[in-house]
Amino acid sequence: MSTDDVTTTPTPQPAADEVLAPDAQLEALRDQVAQLESRLAERTEDLQRLQAEYINFKRRVDRDRDLARRAGKEQILTDLLPALDAIQLADQHGELDGPFKMLADQISAVAARHGLSSYGQVGDQFDPTLHEALMQLPMSGATKTCISQVMQPGHRIHDKVLRPARVAVSEPDTQQAATESSTPGDEER
């Protein structure tokens, strides 16, 4: 390599009036460091803010996806309730046998696997948030307001009621309640 091939650029020399004292140079460098640290802190805060926004966005999307999935399951199971009721009635009357019994069992198992459960039995305590009272029927020996007949079972998915149980309700037997309250040892002192 020859000396002609190398081009040298002269390094700029400070003008005579720009020459700074070492203390001034040190102060200028400290100012630059402080500016750079300030910019670094701003960029770090921006990065942390963006990261927090992303995490919140991801949580929101996951929550919305779960809610949409759950709403879809609830809608499909709600639409299947009449078919499930027909299957239950056919089974109660002994009209479900052979391959239809197997198919009905599979449909019921799929519904249960997705969280569908039925409720409402004779003798259960009446709860207006879970049961729809259609009529009142007396029931001997009742000590509390309870279900005396189930017209249509209720269904829920996990904790959400899809359809309340349609029931007949019996009030407590006043004669039995009177005899229980007059038993010895229950008197107030």
PDB file of C-alpha atoms in Angstrom:
ATOM      1  CA  MET A   1       0.000   0.000   0.000  1.00  0.00           C
ATOM      2  CA  SER A   2       1.480   3.283  -1.019  1.00  0.00           C
ATOM      3  CA  THR A   3       1.290   6.536   0.795  1.00  0.00           C
ATOM      4  CA  ASP A   4      -0.622   8.003  -2.111  1.00  0.00           C
ATOM      5  CA  ASP A   5      -3.534   5.563  -1.530  1.00  0.00           C
ATOM      6  CA  VAL A   6      -4.052   6.689   2.007  1.00  0.00           C
ATOM      7  CA  THR A   7      -5.897   9.881   2.367  1.00  0.00           C
ATOM      8  CA  THR A   8      -5.738  11.424   5.688  1.00  0.00           C
ATOM      9  CA  THR A   9      -8.305  13.745   7.006  1.00  0.00           C
ATOM     10  CA  PRO A  10      -6.963  16.306   9.314  1.00  0.00           C
ATOM     11  CA  THR A  11      -8.375  16.118  12.793  1.00  0.00           C
ATOM     12  CA  PRO A  12     -10.110  19.317  13.668  1.00  0.00           C
ATOM     13  CA  GLN A  13      -8.131  21.359  16.049  1.00  0.00           C
ATOM     14  CA  PRO A  14      -9.999  23.637  18.371  1.00  0.00           C
ATOM     15  CA  ALA A  15      -9.624  27.282  17.680  1.00  0.00           C
ATOM     16  CA  ALA A  16      -7.551  29.230  20.086  1.00  0.00           C
ATOM     17  CA  ASP A  17     -10.595  30.756  21.734  1.00  0.00           C
ATOM     18  CA  GLU A  18     -12.344  27.303  22.009  1.00  0.00           C
ATOM     19  CA  VAL A  19      -9.641  25.657  24.043  1.00  0.00           C
ATOM     20  CA  LEU A  20     -11.180  24.790  27.385  1.00  0.00           C
ATOM     21  CA  ALA A  21      -9.499  24.430  30.659  1.00  0.00           C
ATOM     22  CA  PRO A  22      -9.448  20.898  32.063  1.00  0.00           C
ATOM     23  CA  ASP A  23     -12.005  21.834  34.723  1.00  0.00           C
ATOM     24  CA  ALA A  24     -14.337  23.204  32.079  1.00  0.00           C
ATOM     25  CA  GLN A  25     -13.897  20.075  29.938  1.00  0.00           C
ATOM     26  CA  LEU A  26     -14.693  17.919  32.950  1.00  0.00           C
ATOM     27  CA  GLU A  27     -17.816  19.979  33.664  1.00  0.00           C
ATOM     28  CA  ALA A  28     -18.932  19.698  30.010  1.00  0.00           C
ATOM     29  CA  LEU A  29     -18.463  15.931  30.143  1.00  0.00           C
ATOM     30  CA  ARG A  30     -20.466  15.740  33.369  1.00  0.00           C
ATOM     31  CA  ASP A  31     -23.276  17.716  31.700  1.00  0.00           C
ATOM     32  CA  GLN A  32     -23.239  15.288  28.761  1.00  0.00           C
ATOM     33  CA  VAL A  33     -23.310  12.310  31.147  1.00  0.00           C
ATOM     34  CA  ALA A  34     -26.225  13.846  33.038  1.00  0.00           C
ATOM     35  CA  GLN A  35     -28.118  14.434  29.773  1.00  0.00           C
ATOM     36  CA  LEU A  36     -27.438  10.873  28.633  1.00  0.00           C
ATOM     37  CA  GLU A  37     -28.540   9.460  31.989  1.00  0.00           C
ATOM     38  CA  SER A  38     -31.720  11.540  31.806  1.00  0.00           C
ATOM     39  CA  ARG A  39     -32.475  10.251  28.290  1.00  0.00           C
ATOM     40  CA  LEU A  40     -31.725   6.702  29.429  1.00  0.00           C
ATOM     41  CA  ALA A  41     -34.130   7.073  32.370  1.00  0.00           C
ATOM     42  CA  GLU A  42     -36.852   8.413  30.027  1.00  0.00           C
ATOM     43  CA  ARG A  43     -36.360   5.528  27.585  1.00  0.00           C
ATOM     44  CA  THR A  44     -36.391   3.015  30.455  1.00  0.00           C
ATOM     45  CA  GLU A  45     -39.670   4.477  31.756  1.00  0.00           C
ATOM     46  CA  ASP A  46     -41.142   4.353  28.236  1.00  0.00           C
ATOM     47  CA  LEU A  47     -40.069   0.734  27.883  1.00  0.00           C
ATOM     48  CA  GLN A  48     -41.525  -0.209  31.274  1.00  0.00           C
ATOM     49  CA  ARG A  49     -44.782   1.574  30.440  1.00  0.00           C
ATOM     50  CA  LEU A  50     -45.056  -0.222  27.098  1.00  0.00           C
ATOM     51  CA  GLN A  51     -44.287  -3.543  28.741  1.00  0.00           C
ATOM     52  CA  ALA A  52     -47.002  -2.972  31.365  1.00  0.00           C
ATOM     53  CA  GLU A  53     -49.492  -1.972  28.646  1.00  0.00           C
ATOM     54  CA  TYR A  54     -48.674  -5.142  26.710  1.00  0.00           C
ATOM     55  CA  ILE A  55     -49.127  -7.331  29.794  1.00  0.00           C
ATOM     56  CA  ASN A  56     -52.488  -5.670  30.546  1.00  0.00           C
ATOM     57  CA  PHE A  57     -53.544  -6.044  26.900  1.00  0.00           C
ATOM     58  CA  LYS A  58     -52.641  -9.725  26.938  1.00  0.00           C
ATOM     59  CA  ARG A  59     -54.597 -10.288  30.172  1.00  0.00           C
ATOM     60  CA  ARG A  60     -57.594  -8.450  28.732  1.00  0.00           C
ATOM     61  CA  VAL A  61     -57.488 -10.515  25.532  1.00  0.00           C
ATOM     62  CA  ASP A  62     -57.192 -13.770  27.501  1.00  0.00           C
ATOM     63  CA  ARG A  63     -60.103 -12.760  29.746  1.00  0.00           C
ATOM     64  CA  ASP A  64     -62.242 -11.744  26.761  1.00  0.00           C
ATOM     65  CA  ARG A  65     -61.398 -14.994  24.974  1.00  0.00           C
ATOM     66  CA  ASP A  66     -62.426 -17.013  28.051  1.00  0.00           C
ATOM     67  CA  LEU A  67     -65.657 -15.022  28.394  1.00  0.00           C
ATOM     68  CA  ALA A  68     -66.472 -15.558  24.705  1.00  0.00           C
ATOM     69  CA  ARG A  69     -65.744 -19.273  24.994  1.00  0.00           C
ATOM     70  CA  ARG A  70     -67.917 -19.532  28.104  1.00  0.00           C
ATOM     71  CA  ALA A  71     -70.743 -17.554  26.468  1.00  0.00           C
ATOM     72  CA  GLY A  72     -70.586 -19.868  23.448  1.00  0.00           C
ATOM     73  CA  LYS A  73     -70.807 -22.958  25.653  1.00  0.00           C
ATOM     74  CA  GLU A  74     -73.700 -21.453  27.605  1.00  0.00           C
ATOM     75  CA  GLN A  75     -75.599 -20.645  24.398  1.00  0.00           C
ATOM     76  CA  ILE A  76     -75.125 -24.116  22.926  1.00  0.00           C
ATOM     77  CA  LEU A  77     -76.086 -25.847  26.174  1.00  0.00           C
ATOM     78  CA  THR A  78     -79.128 -23.571  26.547  1.00  0.00           C
ATOM     79  CA  ASP A  79     -80.208 -24.542  23.028  1.00  0.00           C
ATOM     80  CA  LEU A  80     -79.762 -28.236  23.932  1.00  0.00           C
ATOM     81  CA  LEU A  81     -81.923 -28.060  27.077  1.00  0.00           C
ATOM     82  CA  PRO A  82     -85.200 -29.062  25.348  1.00  0.00           C
ATOM     83  CA  ALA A  83     -83.476 -32.093  23.801  1.00  0.00           C
ATOM     84  CA  LEU A  84     -81.923 -33.046  27.140  1.00  0.00           C
ATOM     85  CA  ASP A  85     -85.340 -32.698  28.813  1.00  0.00           C
ATOM     86  CA  ALA A  86     -86.886 -34.984  26.182  1.00  0.00           C
ATOM     87  CA  ILE A  87     -84.126 -37.530  26.745  1.00  0.00           C
ATOM     88  CA  GLN A  88     -84.675 -37.416  30.515  1.00  0.00           C
ATOM     89  CA  LEU A  89     -88.451 -37.850  30.156  1.00  0.00           C
ATOM     90  CA  ALA A  90     -88.031 -40.769  27.738  1.00  0.00           C
ATOM     91  CA  ASP A  91     -85.599 -42.387  30.178  1.00  0.00           C
ATOM     92  CA  GLN A  92     -88.002 -41.904  33.110  1.00  0.00           C
ATOM     93  CA  HIS A  93     -90.802 -43.583  31.149  1.00  0.00           C
ATOM     94  CA  GLY A  94     -88.600 -46.498  30.043  1.00  0.00           C
ATOM     95  CA  GLU A  95     -88.827 -45.556  26.368  1.00  0.00           C
ATOM     96  CA  LEU A  96     -85.089 -45.156  25.930  1.00  0.00           C
ATOM     97  CA  ASP A  97     -83.293 -48.365  24.998  1.00  0.00           C
ATOM     98  CA  GLY A  98     -80.792 -49.830  22.581  1.00  0.00           C
ATOM     99  CA  PRO A  99     -78.695 -47.502  20.436  1.00  0.00           C
ATOM    100  CA  PHE A 100     -80.835 -44.504  21.415  1.00  0.00           C
ATOM    101  CA  LYS A 101     -79.910 -45.076  25.065  1.00  0.00           C
ATOM    102  CA  MET A 102     -76.233 -45.100  24.141  1.00  0.00           C
ATOM    103  CA  LEU A 103     -76.602 -41.886  22.121  1.00  0.00           C
ATOM    104  CA  ALA A 104     -78.557 -40.209  24.926  1.00  0.00           C
ATOM    105  CA  ASP A 105     -75.881 -41.204  27.442  1.00  0.00           C
ATOM    106  CA  GLN A 106     -73.166 -39.742  25.211  1.00  0.00           C
ATOM    107  CA  ILE A 107     -75.047 -36.462  24.787  1.00  0.00           C
ATOM    108  CA  SER A 108     -75.596 -36.215  28.533  1.00  0.00           C
ATOM    109  CA  ALA A 109     -71.915 -37.005  29.194  1.00  0.00           C
ATOM    110  CA  VAL A 110     -70.774 -34.265  26.791  1.00  0.00           C
ATOM    111  CA  ALA A 111     -73.095 -31.755  28.448  1.00  0.00           C
ATOM    112  CA  ALA A 112     -71.789 -32.741  31.896  1.00  0.00           C
ATOM    113  CA  ARG A 113     -68.188 -32.529  30.703  1.00  0.00           C
ATOM    114  CA  HIS A 114     -68.826 -28.906  29.704  1.00  0.00           C
ATOM    115  CA  GLY A 115     -70.124 -28.104  33.188  1.00  0.00           C
ATOM    116  CA  LEU A 116     -73.895 -28.580  32.793  1.00  0.00           C
ATOM    117  CA  SER A 117     -75.611 -29.948  35.871  1.00  0.00           C
ATOM    118  CA  SER A 118     -79.278 -30.312  36.786  1.00  0.00           C
ATOM    119  CA  TYR A 119     -80.820 -29.587  40.132  1.00  0.00           C
ATOM    120  CA  GLY A 120     -84.185 -29.564  41.850  1.00  0.00           C
ATOM    121  CA  GLN A 121     -85.306 -32.619  43.826  1.00  0.00           C
ATOM    122  CA  VAL A 122     -88.406 -33.225  45.885  1.00  0.00           C
ATOM    123  CA  GLY A 123     -87.655 -32.234  49.468  1.00  0.00           C
ATOM    124  CA  ASP A 124     -84.975 -29.628  48.620  1.00  0.00           C
ATOM    125  CA  GLN A 125     -85.393 -26.273  50.317  1.00  0.00           C
ATOM    126  CA  PHE A 126     -87.054 -23.727  48.033  1.00  0.00           C
ATOM    127  CA  ASP A 127     -84.695 -20.979  46.851  1.00  0.00           C
ATOM    128  CA  PRO A 128     -86.283 -18.283  44.641  1.00  0.00           C
ATOM    129  CA  THR A 129     -82.931 -17.619  42.960  1.00  0.00           C
ATOM    130  CA  LEU A 130     -82.777 -21.238  41.768  1.00  0.00           C
ATOM    131  CA  HIS A 131     -86.422 -22.313  41.555  1.00  0.00           C
ATOM    132  CA  GLU A 132     -89.516 -20.995  39.839  1.00  0.00           C
ATOM    133  CA  ALA A 133     -92.608 -21.773  41.903  1.00  0.00           C
ATOM    134  CA  LEU A 134     -95.527 -22.653  39.634  1.00  0.00           C
ATOM    135  CA  MET A 135     -97.981 -23.752  42.310  1.00  0.00           C
ATOM    136  CA  GLN A 136     -98.325 -24.703  45.939  1.00  0.00           C
ATOM    137  CA  LEU A 137     -98.983 -28.302  46.970  1.00  0.00           C
ATOM    138  CA  PRO A 138     -99.231 -29.508  50.567  1.00  0.00           C
ATOM    139  CA  MET A 139     -96.609 -31.983  51.712  1.00  0.00           C
ATOM    140  CA  SER A 140     -97.015 -33.810  54.990  1.00  0.00           C
ATOM    141  CA  GLY A 141     -94.149 -33.521  57.403  1.00  0.00           C
ATOM    142  CA  ALA A 142     -92.635 -30.432  55.798  1.00  0.00           C
ATOM    143  CA  THR A 143     -90.752 -28.335  58.334  1.00  0.00           C
ATOM    144  CA  LYS A 144     -89.560 -25.678  55.907  1.00  0.00           C
ATOM    145  CA  THR A 145     -90.627 -24.236  52.588  1.00  0.00           C
ATOM    146  CA  CYS A 146     -89.547 -26.995  50.251  1.00  0.00           C
ATOM    147  CA  ILE A 147     -90.134 -28.521  46.845  1.00  0.00           C
ATOM    148  CA  SER A 148     -93.061 -30.931  46.777  1.00  0.00           C
ATOM    149  CA  GLN A 149     -93.009 -31.684  43.026  1.00  0.00           C
ATOM    150  CA  VAL A 150     -90.572 -30.988  40.163  1.00  0.00           C
ATOM    151  CA  MET A 151     -92.227 -30.126  36.858  1.00  0.00           C
ATOM    152  CA  GLN A 152     -88.988 -29.382  35.033  1.00  0.00           C
ATOM    153  CA  PRO A 153     -85.478 -29.669  36.494  1.00  0.00           C
ATOM    154  CA  GLY A 154     -83.254 -26.632  36.588  1.00  0.00           C
ATOM    155  CA  HIS A 155     -79.921 -26.496  34.803  1.00  0.00           C
ATOM    156  CA  ARG A 156     -76.781 -24.540  35.518  1.00  0.00           C
ATOM    157  CA  ILE A 157     -73.297 -24.357  34.108  1.00  0.00           C
ATOM    158  CA  HIS A 158     -70.796 -24.050  36.938  1.00  0.00           C
ATOM    159  CA  ASP A 159     -72.355 -21.263  39.076  1.00  0.00           C
ATOM    160  CA  LYS A 160     -74.601 -19.670  36.445  1.00  0.00           C
ATOM    161  CA  VAL A 161     -78.246 -20.713  36.268  1.00  0.00           C
ATOM    162  CA  LEU A 162     -79.295 -21.393  32.663  1.00  0.00           C
ATOM    163  CA  ARG A 163     -82.868 -22.261  33.549  1.00  0.00           C
ATOM    164  CA  PRO A 164     -84.477 -22.302  36.989  1.00  0.00           C
ATOM    165  CA  ALA A 165     -86.182 -25.466  38.155  1.00  0.00           C
ATOM    166  CA  ARG A 166     -89.964 -25.245  37.726  1.00  0.00           C
ATOM    167  CA  VAL A 167     -91.478 -26.648  40.880  1.00  0.00           C
ATOM    168  CA  ALA A 168     -94.459 -26.934  43.176  1.00  0.00           C
ATOM    169  CA  VAL A 169     -93.778 -25.614  46.668  1.00  0.00           C
ATOM    170  CA  SER A 170     -95.093 -26.723  50.044  1.00  0.00           C
ATOM    171  CA  GLU A 171     -95.240 -24.510  53.078  1.00  0.00           C
ATOM    172  CA  PRO A 172     -94.240 -25.894  56.479  1.00  0.00           C
ATOM    173  CA  ASP A 173     -96.889 -28.078  58.099  1.00  0.00           C
ATOM    174  CA  THR A 174     -98.294 -25.793  60.839  1.00  0.00           C
ATOM    175  CA  GLN A 175     -99.551 -28.697  62.951  1.00  0.00           C
ATOM    176  CA  GLN A 176     -96.137 -30.397  62.942  1.00  0.00           C
ATOM    177  CA  ALA A 177     -94.395 -27.110  63.691  1.00  0.00           C
ATOM    178  CA  ALA A 178     -96.754 -26.552  66.642  1.00  0.00           C
ATOM    179  CA  THR A 179     -96.036 -30.005  68.074  1.00  0.00           C
ATOM    180  CA  GLU A 180     -92.286 -29.561  67.682  1.00  0.00           C
ATOM    181  CA  SER A 181     -92.350 -26.214  69.453  1.00  0.00           C
ATOM    182  CA  SER A 182     -94.324 -27.644  72.410  1.00  0.00           C
ATOM    183  CA  THR A 183     -91.933 -30.519  73.093  1.00  0.00           C
ATOM    184  CA  PRO A 184     -90.387 -30.477  76.576  1.00  0.00           C
ATOM    185  CA  GLY A 185     -86.916 -29.039  76.916  1.00  0.00           C
ATOM    186  CA  ASP A 186     -87.391 -26.447  74.152  1.00  0.00           C
ATOM    187  CA  GLU A 187     -89.068 -23.942  76.475  1.00  0.00           C
ATOM    188  CA  GLU A 188     -87.426 -20.572  76.835  1.00  0.00           C
ATOM    189  CA  ARG A 189     -86.021 -19.853  80.271  1.00  0.00           C
TER     190      ARG A 189
END
